[in-house]
Amino acid sequence: MPRLFLCEKPNQARDIGKVLGATRRGNGCLHGDDVTVTWAVGHLLEQAPPDAYDPALKRWSLDSLPIRPAQWKNIVRKDAAKQFKVIQGLLKQCSEVVVATDADREGEVIGREILDACHYRGQVSRLWLSALDETSIRKGLASIRPGESTVSLYQAGLGRSRADWLVGMNLTRAFTVLAQQQGFDGVLSVGRVQTPVLGIVVRRDQEIANFVPKPFWEVLANLQAHGGAFQAKWVPSNESWLDEQGRCVNREAAQAVAARGQGEQARVVSVETKRKREAAPLVMDLGTLQQECSRRFGFGAQQVLDIAQSLYETHKATSYPRTDCRYLPTSMLSEVEVVVKALLHSDASLSPIIERLDVNLQSRVWNDSQITAHHGIIPTTTPCDISRMNEAEWQVYDLIRRHYLAQFLSAHEYDQTDVQLDLAGERFVTSGRQVCAEGWKALFPRGKGKGQDDSDTDDDESTGAQALPPLRQGESCPVQALQVKDRQTQPPKPFSEGSLISAMKNAARFVTDERLKARLRESAGIGTEATRSGIIETLLARGFLRKKGRTIVSTPLGQALIAALPPQISNPGMTALWEQALDQVAEGSLSLDDFMQRQNALIDKLIGLALQQPRLNLPEMPSESCPLCQAKMRKRNGEDGPFWGCTRYPECKGTKPIGKKKRKSGSRKSTSRKRASGKAP
C-alpha cells in the first residue's frame, strides 16, 4: 500500500512530487512508485455554525448566549467537497500519511483536521520544510519527523480556532442584538484578535484628535572654531523651566540666555570621542519584513505576505516566510558558500559585493538558542530567475538577500564625539560623527528602492549628528549668531500598516494595568506572523478601518464600536495572554482541555459584561450597499446635500442618491457583478 504525502496546496505538491518521482497525474493527486502526493486547498474544513448544533440557534437572541458546543464539529467547505472526497479515498488505501502542509500551527491544523474528519488511524509522519527548492526538499525528506512530535502544535491550532469561534459567535451576536434593539441596522462584528487591534488604532486616533500642542523653546548657537563652524544647543539648568521631557517652556528664560550670549565666546569644557561599532542587522522575520517594506516602499502588510509567499512557492528564491524568528541555526553555516554562489549565479551584478564578503565571519545571527519553529527568511541554495520577478517581488527579494549578505561584512564603525561648552555661564552641547568603516552599511545606501525616502537607512537610527571640526578642551569659539527657536510638541503619528504590525507584535506596550503587564512577556503579541496582515484586511473590509494615503485610520463605525464595548474585550493585553497560553499548548506544557476551560470561564464573564452595557451610541446603517466594495452604507452629508456613502471609499459619494429606488442597467454595481461572474471585461 502506498505512502501518502498530504500537502497544503497543489504547487507545493508538484514540487515535492517531482523530488519523490510522483509525476503521473491522477484525480486530485500525483502518483509515483509506492508513493502518492495529494493536496488540500488551504482549509478544506471549517467550523460548523451554531445552528449545526441546534437549529433553534439560527435565530439570534440574548437568551441563547453563551453558545458553547459540547462536542466540536467541522463541516466540509462546499467549494472543497470534491478534493475532500479524493483525499478520503486515498486515506483508505495508504499505509502511512506524511503531513507535508506548511510547517506552522495553521499548516498542522489543515493536515490533521482532514485526518480526524476521515477517522484515519494509521501511521502519521511529518515533513518539515523551510524552503521549497529541490535541495531543501531532499534535506527534509532525509529527516522526516515522527507524527507525535507536532501533535501539540495541532492542539494549539484547535485552541486558537475554538477560542476565536467562542468570542466571535457569542460577542458578535450579543452586541448586534443589543444594537438592533436600539434601531441599529447592521452587524457588529467582534473578534478575539480583530477587536483589540481596532482598539489600538481607535485609541491612537483619539490621542491625535485630542492632542493640544504645547510650545517650547530652544536656543541654538552658531559658533566658529579654528577648524570650521558648528552649531550647539542650550541645555537649561533650572528645572522650573522644563517640562517632563526636559524641554524649556519658559520663553523669557530662553530669550534672556540668547541676549546674554550675543557677541560672547563659548569655551570648550570637554571633548570626548569614542569609537562605536554597529553590528549588522539580523535577517528578516515576516513582521520585520512587513514593517520595512511599509516604510521603504509603502507596501501593505498583506501585499508583503503575498509577495514573500510567491518568492517562497513560485520563484523558490527565499525560505519559508511565515516565521517569527530573525536568527539562523549554526548547522546552516555549512551552506553559506552554496547560498552565496546561488545569489551570484542569479544576479551577476552582485559580484563587487560578494568579492568583499568574508564567508567565515560568524555574526550574532547564528544562534541555536533563538531558533523557533523556523529560522529567519533568507535566500535559498538554488539559483532563481530574477527576470521573472515583477518590480515589487524584486524589491522584497533584494531586501531579504541584502540582510543575509550583511552577515558577512564587517561592523559599521564610527567615531562619536560629544562636546560640552560654556557660554555666558550656560551649558551648551553638540555632537558629531565621523564614519571610520562603512562595513555592512554599504549594502543599504540611502534612497535605495522606488518609493523610499532619502532619509531611509536600514537601521531606524536618525543621528542628526553634524560633521564637527577638530575641537580641543579650553578652546574659545566666537558666537556668530544666537537663535531662539519656537517649537511645538507633536501629536503621535497615525499608524501605517508596518507600524501597526509592530504594535501587534509588541502588545505589552499598550497595556496600562500593572497586574496584567506583570503577567505578559515583554514581547507579548496579538495574532501570529501568519495572521496579522489578514486581521488588518478584515478590519478594512468590515469598514472599521480605512486607508488614508500610507496610513490607517479608524472610521466612525470603528470608533463607535470600541466606545460601546467593555474595555476587557478591546484590551490588547487579554488577547496577548491568550496567545501566551496557546504557546504553552504548542509547547505541551498546557493541555487543550485546560485552555478551553479558561476560555469558557472568560466567555461567561464577557457575556455578563455585554448584558450590563448601557445604550450603545452607534451610527445609523441603512441596508443599501456601497457599489464599490459592497460594504453597508449610511446617510452622509455633502456639498450637494445628503447621499448614501460608506466609510471605506469616500469616492463613492453620489453613486446612490437618496430617493432612488432602482439602479439602472449598466450601473457600476451591475457592471461589477458581471465582472465578478466573468460576463464583463
XYZ file of C-alpha atoms in Angstrom:
681
model
C 0.000 0.000 0.000
C 1.472 3.404 -0.991
C 2.772 6.119 1.259
C 0.593 9.243 1.024
C 2.011 12.778 1.231
C -0.651 15.326 2.193
C 0.311 18.843 1.062
C -1.366 22.180 1.635
C -1.529 23.425 -1.969
C -1.220 21.961 -5.488
C 2.035 23.770 -6.351
C 3.604 22.530 -3.116
C 2.513 19.000 -4.071
C 4.104 19.349 -7.519
C 7.438 20.462 -6.028
C 7.526 17.590 -3.523
C 6.149 15.107 -6.042
C 8.902 15.951 -8.518
C 11.591 15.065 -5.968
C 9.718 11.880 -4.957
C 9.225 10.823 -8.569
C 5.450 11.180 -8.238
C 4.692 12.872 -11.554
C 1.849 10.786 -13.018
C -1.357 12.818 -12.793
C -4.321 11.237 -11.100
C -7.658 12.523 -9.866
C -6.617 15.245 -7.410
C -3.222 13.624 -6.827
C 0.145 12.658 -8.295
C 1.316 9.024 -8.428
C 4.787 7.515 -8.262
C 6.261 4.157 -7.336
C 4.728 3.259 -3.955
C 4.058 6.923 -3.250
C 1.126 9.263 -3.847
C 1.066 13.025 -3.316
C -2.219 14.849 -2.790
C -3.193 18.281 -1.593
C -5.694 20.395 0.223
C -6.549 23.900 -0.951
C -5.949 25.653 2.334
C -8.566 24.649 4.896
C -10.926 22.037 3.395
C -12.990 22.146 6.574
C -14.461 24.977 8.601
C -16.082 25.372 11.997
C -19.758 24.444 11.981
C -22.171 27.347 12.612
C -24.291 27.429 15.789
C -27.404 26.035 14.054
C -25.445 22.863 13.202
C -25.511 22.141 16.937
C -29.112 23.255 17.473
C -31.477 24.509 14.700
C -33.014 26.951 17.204
C -29.700 28.839 17.275
C -30.260 30.089 13.746
C -32.246 32.899 15.382
C -30.077 35.451 17.160
C -31.199 36.153 20.704
C -29.655 37.132 24.015
C -31.405 34.264 25.806
C -29.367 31.656 23.913
C -25.982 33.081 24.972
C -23.390 31.917 25.618
C -23.318 29.244 22.903
C -20.844 26.574 23.949
C -20.501 23.356 21.894
C -20.169 20.211 23.980
C -18.622 18.357 21.041
C -16.968 20.496 18.373
C -17.963 19.942 14.748
C -16.276 20.731 11.461
C -18.002 20.754 8.085
C -16.509 20.402 4.621
C -16.433 23.646 2.666
C -18.784 23.458 -0.308
C -16.101 24.524 -2.778
C -13.712 21.866 -1.409
C -16.042 18.847 -1.290
C -14.586 17.230 -4.424
C -10.977 17.323 -3.211
C -12.010 16.185 0.261
C -13.572 13.042 -1.252
C -10.358 12.412 -3.202
C -8.266 12.571 -0.024
C -10.812 10.495 1.880
C -10.491 7.742 -0.734
C -6.683 7.858 -0.783
C -6.511 7.590 3.016
C -8.328 4.250 2.844
C -5.631 2.861 0.569
C -2.407 4.095 2.213
C -0.204 2.539 4.871
C 1.287 5.829 6.109
C 0.455 9.514 5.840
C 3.195 12.123 5.737
C 1.742 15.514 6.658
C 3.548 17.913 4.297
C 1.492 21.059 4.822
C 3.149 24.371 5.721
C 5.379 23.932 8.734
C 3.466 26.083 11.216
C 0.431 25.980 13.505
C -2.155 26.558 10.780
C -0.452 24.134 8.424
C -0.623 21.499 11.140
C -4.344 22.133 11.584
C -5.022 21.933 7.830
C -3.453 18.492 7.620
C -4.544 16.980 10.916
C -8.163 18.142 10.756
C -8.546 16.206 7.491
C -7.137 13.064 9.115
C -9.528 13.463 12.053
C -12.535 14.128 9.830
C -11.751 10.982 7.813
C -11.196 8.952 11.017
C -7.714 7.969 9.869
C -5.971 5.807 12.468
C -2.837 4.704 10.626
C 0.774 5.816 10.935
C 1.454 9.575 10.675
C 4.784 11.270 9.972
C 5.688 14.930 9.467
C 7.697 16.543 6.657
C 9.026 19.864 7.955
C 10.262 22.180 5.202
C 11.827 25.617 5.435
C 12.041 26.110 1.663
C 10.623 24.528 -1.493
C 13.735 24.368 -3.675
C 14.902 20.853 -4.571
C 17.864 20.862 -2.178
C 15.699 21.832 0.788
C 13.036 19.248 -0.066
C 15.629 16.467 -0.296
C 17.096 17.583 3.036
C 13.624 17.497 4.630
C 12.798 14.072 3.166
C 16.008 12.714 4.666
C 14.880 13.751 8.153
C 11.122 13.140 8.280
C 9.832 13.552 11.828
C 7.531 11.233 13.764
C 3.935 12.471 13.801
C 3.865 12.686 17.597
C 6.476 15.462 17.531
C 3.994 18.034 16.201
C 0.703 16.907 17.790
C 0.873 19.701 20.378
C 1.078 22.235 17.541
C -2.218 20.846 16.247
C -3.727 21.151 19.729
C -2.685 24.814 19.838
C -4.266 25.369 16.424
C -7.526 23.823 17.597
C -7.429 26.007 20.708
C -6.968 29.133 18.588
C -9.813 28.165 16.246
C -12.238 27.311 19.057
C -11.420 30.394 21.127
C -11.989 32.557 18.039
C -15.350 30.841 17.449
C -16.491 31.309 21.049
C -15.656 35.004 21.112
C -16.778 35.764 17.572
C -20.094 33.940 17.667
C -21.126 34.970 21.163
C -19.994 38.580 21.346
C -20.956 39.422 17.769
C -24.465 38.135 18.473
C -24.649 39.843 21.864
C -23.697 43.323 20.688
C -25.530 43.058 17.377
C -28.789 42.101 19.105
C -28.348 44.881 21.690
C -27.696 47.394 18.903
C -30.633 46.198 16.807
C -32.944 46.585 19.806
C -31.967 50.266 19.657
C -32.676 50.591 15.929
C -29.200 49.882 14.543
C -29.345 48.229 11.113
C -26.178 46.198 10.721
C -23.887 43.582 12.244
C -21.340 44.479 14.909
C -18.516 42.037 14.283
C -16.459 41.351 17.419
C -13.378 39.143 17.363
C -10.822 37.830 19.817
C -7.973 39.386 17.817
C -9.537 41.923 15.465
C -11.275 43.946 18.191
C -8.128 44.640 20.304
C -6.302 45.651 17.102
C -9.152 48.023 16.266
C -8.931 49.360 19.821
C -5.233 50.164 19.376
C -5.960 52.200 16.235
C -9.011 53.949 17.712
C -7.105 54.980 20.820
C -4.210 56.305 18.717
C -6.644 58.308 16.567
C -8.261 59.697 19.723
C -4.847 60.756 21.056
C -4.195 62.582 17.795
C -7.655 64.205 17.713
C -7.449 65.316 21.356
C -3.833 66.417 21.176
C -3.230 70.010 22.247
C 0.193 71.256 21.081
C 2.313 72.906 23.723
C 5.024 75.441 22.936
C 8.657 75.116 23.989
C 11.805 76.981 23.051
C 15.331 76.038 22.011
C 18.412 78.248 21.886
C 20.858 77.403 19.096
C 24.330 78.914 18.909
C 26.279 79.128 15.650
C 29.936 79.033 16.701
C 33.259 79.424 14.913
C 36.252 77.262 15.813
C 39.744 77.307 14.296
C 38.854 74.321 12.143
C 35.407 75.474 10.999
C 31.861 76.390 12.007
C 29.428 74.243 14.001
C 26.187 74.535 15.971
C 25.455 73.815 19.631
C 22.215 73.683 21.668
C 21.465 75.142 25.086
C 20.776 72.759 27.989
C 18.696 74.585 30.655
C 19.840 74.025 34.227
C 16.788 75.433 36.037
C 14.291 72.594 36.416
C 11.406 75.009 36.889
C 11.807 75.987 33.228
C 11.435 72.398 31.998
C 8.543 70.090 31.130
C 8.572 66.351 31.831
C 10.594 65.758 28.642
C 13.294 68.249 29.619
C 12.185 70.936 27.150
C 12.301 74.636 28.042
C 8.778 76.036 28.405
C 9.887 79.462 29.673
C 10.213 81.774 26.680
C 11.609 84.689 28.676
C 14.388 82.484 30.064
C 15.380 81.329 26.570
C 15.391 84.892 25.254
C 17.487 86.054 28.212
C 20.107 83.356 27.526
C 20.255 84.351 23.848
C 20.629 88.024 24.776
C 23.471 87.369 27.262
C 25.388 85.273 24.766
C 25.381 87.735 21.869
C 28.930 88.767 20.961
C 30.450 86.413 23.569
C 32.780 83.481 23.138
C 31.922 79.905 24.070
C 34.618 77.908 25.870
C 35.021 74.190 25.170
C 34.668 72.479 28.554
C 35.100 68.883 27.429
C 35.601 66.836 24.253
C 35.002 63.088 24.393
C 35.430 60.839 21.365
C 34.516 57.151 21.413
C 34.826 54.554 18.674
C 31.490 52.797 18.220
C 30.550 49.672 16.303
C 27.165 48.724 14.875
C 26.635 45.047 14.166
C 24.810 44.020 11.012
C 21.006 43.823 11.320
C 19.574 40.357 11.776
C 17.889 38.595 8.871
C 14.173 39.164 8.427
C 11.154 37.607 10.065
C 7.795 38.286 8.431
C 6.754 41.096 10.768
C 10.026 42.987 10.322
C 9.839 42.478 6.564
C 6.322 43.938 6.538
C 7.436 46.915 8.630
C 10.463 47.652 6.443
C 8.539 47.303 3.178
C 5.828 49.608 4.519
C 8.449 52.199 5.481
C 10.597 51.918 2.377
C 8.094 51.203 -0.391
C 4.649 51.912 1.083
C 3.589 48.261 0.692
C 0.611 46.909 2.648
C 1.059 44.061 5.135
C -0.998 41.561 3.103
C 0.828 42.611 -0.070
C 4.184 41.827 1.545
C 2.942 38.444 2.774
C 1.659 37.591 -0.703
C 4.975 38.620 -2.276
C 7.002 36.679 0.298
C 4.797 33.635 -0.307
C 5.368 33.988 -4.056
C 9.144 34.220 -3.569
C 8.926 31.030 -1.492
C 6.471 28.996 -3.563
C 6.725 30.240 -7.144
C 10.287 31.519 -7.503
C 11.902 29.171 -4.931
C 14.103 32.176 -4.169
C 13.635 32.510 -0.396
C 12.872 30.336 2.606
C 9.556 29.916 4.446
C 8.117 33.397 5.070
C 5.658 32.985 7.968
C 8.347 32.923 10.618
C 8.706 34.904 13.836
C 12.458 34.260 14.087
C 15.321 36.504 12.931
C 18.126 34.051 13.674
C 19.790 31.136 11.842
C 20.944 27.751 13.198
C 24.697 27.119 13.256
C 24.127 23.967 11.190
C 23.408 26.236 8.207
C 26.915 27.726 8.311
C 27.962 24.862 6.041
C 25.559 26.156 3.368
C 26.850 29.731 3.276
C 29.117 29.320 0.243
C 26.365 27.474 -1.634
C 23.853 30.268 -0.941
C 26.344 32.977 -1.967
C 27.172 31.150 -5.217
C 23.461 30.757 -5.963
C 22.952 34.500 -5.416
C 25.833 35.326 -7.772
C 24.527 32.874 -10.371
C 21.100 34.538 -10.128
C 22.464 38.078 -10.403
C 25.965 38.729 -11.727
C 25.718 42.394 -10.682
C 26.325 41.235 -7.097
C 29.941 40.376 -7.951
C 31.515 43.558 -6.445
C 29.639 42.963 -3.175
C 30.363 39.245 -2.997
C 34.091 39.856 -3.571
C 34.102 41.824 -0.304
C 32.398 39.130 1.784
C 34.105 37.141 4.494
C 32.078 33.906 4.433
C 33.940 32.678 7.513
C 32.592 35.573 9.586
C 30.133 34.349 12.239
C 27.778 37.180 13.203
C 25.241 37.237 16.055
C 22.571 35.879 13.671
C 23.930 32.327 14.147
C 22.301 31.379 17.436
C 20.687 27.989 18.035
C 19.086 29.113 21.305
C 16.949 31.673 19.455
C 15.541 29.338 16.808
C 11.771 28.751 16.971
C 9.764 26.546 14.597
C 11.536 28.236 11.681
C 14.681 30.243 11.106
C 14.738 33.724 9.572
C 13.866 34.450 5.936
C 16.924 34.037 3.707
C 17.791 33.193 0.091
C 17.764 29.507 -0.829
C 20.690 27.397 -2.019
C 19.214 27.210 -5.537
C 19.670 29.962 -8.166
C 16.488 31.755 -9.202
C 15.446 33.625 -12.328
C 15.158 37.252 -11.228
C 13.879 38.257 -14.686
C 10.592 36.503 -13.821
C 10.030 38.719 -10.777
C 7.858 41.802 -11.025
C 9.146 45.055 -9.541
C 7.534 44.567 -6.124
C 8.828 40.979 -5.858
C 12.288 42.194 -6.794
C 12.248 44.900 -4.124
C 11.270 42.455 -1.373
C 13.732 39.806 -2.586
C 16.543 42.366 -2.744
C 15.844 43.444 0.834
C 15.915 39.817 2.045
C 19.174 38.967 0.298
C 20.922 42.154 1.474
C 20.103 41.298 5.092
C 21.656 37.870 4.537
C 24.792 39.198 2.830
C 25.225 41.800 5.582
C 26.160 38.969 7.961
C 29.470 38.551 6.093
C 30.586 42.165 6.099
C 32.414 43.920 8.917
C 30.691 46.073 11.519
C 29.900 49.694 10.735
C 32.368 51.798 12.732
C 32.339 55.489 13.532
C 33.792 57.955 15.994
C 31.160 59.637 18.171
C 32.305 62.996 19.555
C 30.355 64.682 22.367
C 31.252 68.263 23.260
C 30.192 70.451 26.190
C 30.654 74.213 26.085
C 30.174 77.146 28.457
C 28.593 80.279 27.014
C 27.864 83.165 29.376
C 27.570 80.731 32.279
C 25.111 78.446 30.443
C 25.749 74.901 29.267
C 25.635 74.146 25.536
C 26.226 70.743 23.929
C 26.851 69.348 20.477
C 27.871 66.041 18.934
C 29.417 64.811 15.729
C 30.000 61.565 13.928
C 32.829 60.519 11.657
C 32.491 57.243 9.751
C 35.640 55.122 10.026
C 34.476 51.929 8.283
C 31.292 51.698 6.203
C 31.086 47.931 6.728
C 27.698 46.331 6.158
C 26.010 49.714 5.635
C 27.435 49.757 2.135
C 24.614 47.321 1.323
C 21.950 49.833 2.335
C 22.629 53.129 0.528
C 20.253 55.997 1.215
C 17.330 56.216 -1.173
C 17.637 52.566 -2.197
C 14.452 51.433 -3.870
C 11.483 53.037 -5.519
C 9.307 54.947 -3.079
C 11.927 55.002 -0.336
C 12.625 58.309 1.339
C 16.149 59.648 1.043
C 16.365 59.502 4.813
C 15.715 55.770 4.912
C 18.519 53.569 6.114
C 18.417 50.004 7.271
C 18.512 50.893 10.940
C 15.967 53.207 12.488
C 18.571 55.470 13.984
C 18.311 59.092 12.980
C 21.507 60.611 14.351
C 21.135 64.205 13.259
C 24.890 64.401 14.025
C 26.895 67.051 12.177
C 30.461 66.830 10.949
C 32.346 68.651 13.700
C 35.600 70.500 13.133
C 38.548 69.466 15.344
C 37.946 70.860 18.845
C 40.139 70.850 21.939
C 39.395 71.468 25.609
C 39.729 75.137 26.602
C 39.372 76.402 23.031
C 37.379 79.630 22.600
C 34.714 79.736 19.883
C 33.237 83.157 18.989
C 29.470 83.364 18.641
C 28.376 84.056 15.071
C 24.637 84.011 15.845
C 22.229 83.033 18.605
C 18.689 81.995 17.717
C 15.651 81.299 19.852
C 13.596 78.676 18.026
C 9.848 78.457 18.645
C 8.870 74.797 18.774
C 5.668 72.872 19.432
C 5.096 69.383 20.764
C 3.887 66.992 18.073
C 0.986 64.525 18.260
C 1.664 60.810 17.907
C 1.834 59.617 14.308
C -1.095 57.679 12.840
C -0.411 54.036 12.170
C 0.896 52.753 8.868
C 0.387 49.070 8.122
C 4.009 48.462 9.062
C 3.832 50.284 12.397
C 0.507 48.584 13.173
C 2.162 45.198 12.598
C 4.873 46.314 15.023
C 2.207 47.321 17.567
C 0.541 43.903 17.214
C 3.892 42.167 17.776
C 4.507 44.164 20.968
C 1.071 44.451 22.543
C 2.530 44.699 26.049
C 3.470 48.319 25.273
C -0.218 49.225 25.145
C -1.188 47.637 28.466
C -1.586 50.054 31.380
C -2.901 47.607 34.002
C 0.181 46.795 36.097
C -1.121 43.365 37.183
C -1.803 42.376 33.595
C 1.501 43.825 32.399
C 3.316 41.751 35.021
C 1.815 38.552 33.549
C 2.778 39.431 29.999
C 6.080 38.705 28.358
C 7.758 41.876 27.212
C 7.375 40.692 23.619
C 3.779 39.501 24.013
C 1.880 39.969 20.779
C -1.531 39.807 19.147
C -2.015 37.227 16.413
C 0.825 35.423 14.661
C 3.182 36.240 11.803
C 0.819 34.310 9.517
C -2.406 36.051 10.600
C -1.620 39.710 11.358
C -1.948 41.006 7.811
C -5.260 39.156 7.449
C -6.569 40.803 10.616
C -5.868 44.249 9.164
C -7.565 43.268 5.896
C -10.634 42.046 7.818
C -10.955 45.332 9.693
C -10.653 47.249 6.418
C -13.225 45.046 4.682
C -15.728 45.428 7.534
C -15.472 49.205 7.448
C -13.897 49.601 10.891
C -10.633 50.923 9.444
C -9.787 52.729 6.218
C -6.612 53.659 4.397
C -5.617 57.294 4.202
C -2.566 57.504 1.973
C 0.091 55.367 3.615
C -1.652 55.483 6.974
C -4.536 53.537 8.502
C -7.229 55.333 10.497
C -10.393 54.220 12.262
C -13.829 55.029 10.844
C -16.739 56.486 12.834
C -18.214 52.980 12.960
C -14.972 51.522 14.348
C -14.744 54.291 16.927
C -18.364 53.793 17.973
C -17.874 50.035 18.322
C -14.867 50.417 20.631
C -16.762 53.001 22.695
C -19.670 50.555 23.057
C -17.581 47.540 24.114
C -16.379 46.818 27.653
C -12.647 47.615 27.836
C -11.846 43.972 28.635
C -12.899 42.995 25.101
C -10.741 45.564 23.323
C -7.787 45.218 25.711
C -4.715 44.026 23.761
C -3.295 42.537 26.942
C -6.129 39.988 27.229
C -5.535 38.730 23.700
C -1.777 38.657 24.258
C -2.379 36.450 27.319
C -4.404 34.094 25.122
C -1.516 33.906 22.667
C 0.863 33.113 25.521
C -1.445 30.301 26.632
C -1.591 28.962 23.062
C 2.217 28.950 23.026
C 2.077 26.823 26.178
C -0.280 24.396 24.431
C 2.114 24.224 21.462
C 4.997 23.535 23.852
C 3.000 20.791 25.588
C 3.040 22.499 28.998
C -0.729 23.257 28.931
C -3.427 20.848 27.757
C -6.082 21.823 25.225
C -8.807 20.943 27.774
C -7.321 23.286 30.372
C -7.021 26.049 27.795
C -10.656 25.653 26.756
C -11.843 25.652 30.380
C -10.239 29.073 30.744
C -11.944 30.274 27.558
C -15.346 29.058 28.697
C -14.981 30.878 32.011
C -13.878 34.016 30.209
C -16.752 33.954 27.710
C -19.227 33.751 30.620
C -17.636 36.872 32.113
C -17.615 38.755 28.785
C -21.261 37.952 28.027
C -22.170 39.187 31.507
C -20.356 42.443 30.823
C -22.102 42.787 27.457
C -25.550 42.453 29.009
C -24.719 45.156 31.557
C -23.945 47.741 28.857
C -25.959 50.968 28.743
C -27.430 52.237 25.487
C -24.999 51.899 22.580
C -24.194 55.086 20.677
C -23.845 53.845 17.101
C -24.362 55.485 13.693
C -27.361 54.568 11.549
C -26.615 51.978 8.861
C -29.184 51.550 6.066
C -29.437 48.305 4.153
C -28.013 49.689 0.879
C -24.513 48.543 -0.047
C -21.642 50.529 -1.495
C -21.391 49.826 -5.245
C -17.589 49.811 -4.985
C -16.975 47.493 -2.034
C -20.428 46.129 -1.146
C -19.997 47.465 2.402
C -23.064 48.688 4.268
C -23.730 52.377 3.654
C -25.140 55.134 5.780
C -26.551 58.604 5.296
C -23.869 61.252 4.891
C -23.986 64.967 4.211
C -22.097 66.504 1.317
C -21.772 69.764 -0.552
C -24.706 68.801 -2.785
C -26.910 67.540 0.014
C -27.321 64.155 1.737
C -26.364 60.907 -0.012
C -25.643 57.295 0.851
C -21.950 56.579 1.374
C -19.605 54.118 3.068
C -16.625 54.771 5.315
C -14.214 52.709 3.254
C -14.472 54.599 -0.030
C -15.156 58.349 0.226
C -15.182 58.422 -3.587
C -18.488 56.509 -3.633
C -20.137 59.890 -2.909
C -23.215 60.472 -5.034
C -23.440 56.985 -6.516
C -26.643 56.274 -4.580
C -28.741 59.461 -4.320
C -31.460 59.460 -1.675
C -34.863 58.527 -3.039
C -33.601 56.498 -5.993
C -35.256 53.095 -5.663
C -33.864 51.139 -8.603
C -30.464 51.129 -10.222
C -30.398 51.362 -13.999
C -28.980 48.576 -16.100
C -25.290 49.062 -16.750
C -24.644 50.882 -13.472
C -21.373 50.464 -11.598
C -22.921 47.847 -9.317
C -24.363 45.716 -12.108
C -21.102 46.012 -14.085
C -19.067 44.885 -11.080
C -21.347 41.870 -10.687
C -20.830 40.987 -14.351
C -17.072 41.256 -13.921
C -17.219 39.024 -10.859
C -19.143 36.418 -12.861
C -16.855 36.700 -15.872
C -19.503 38.280 -18.126
C -17.855 41.664 -18.407
C -14.299 42.563 -19.409
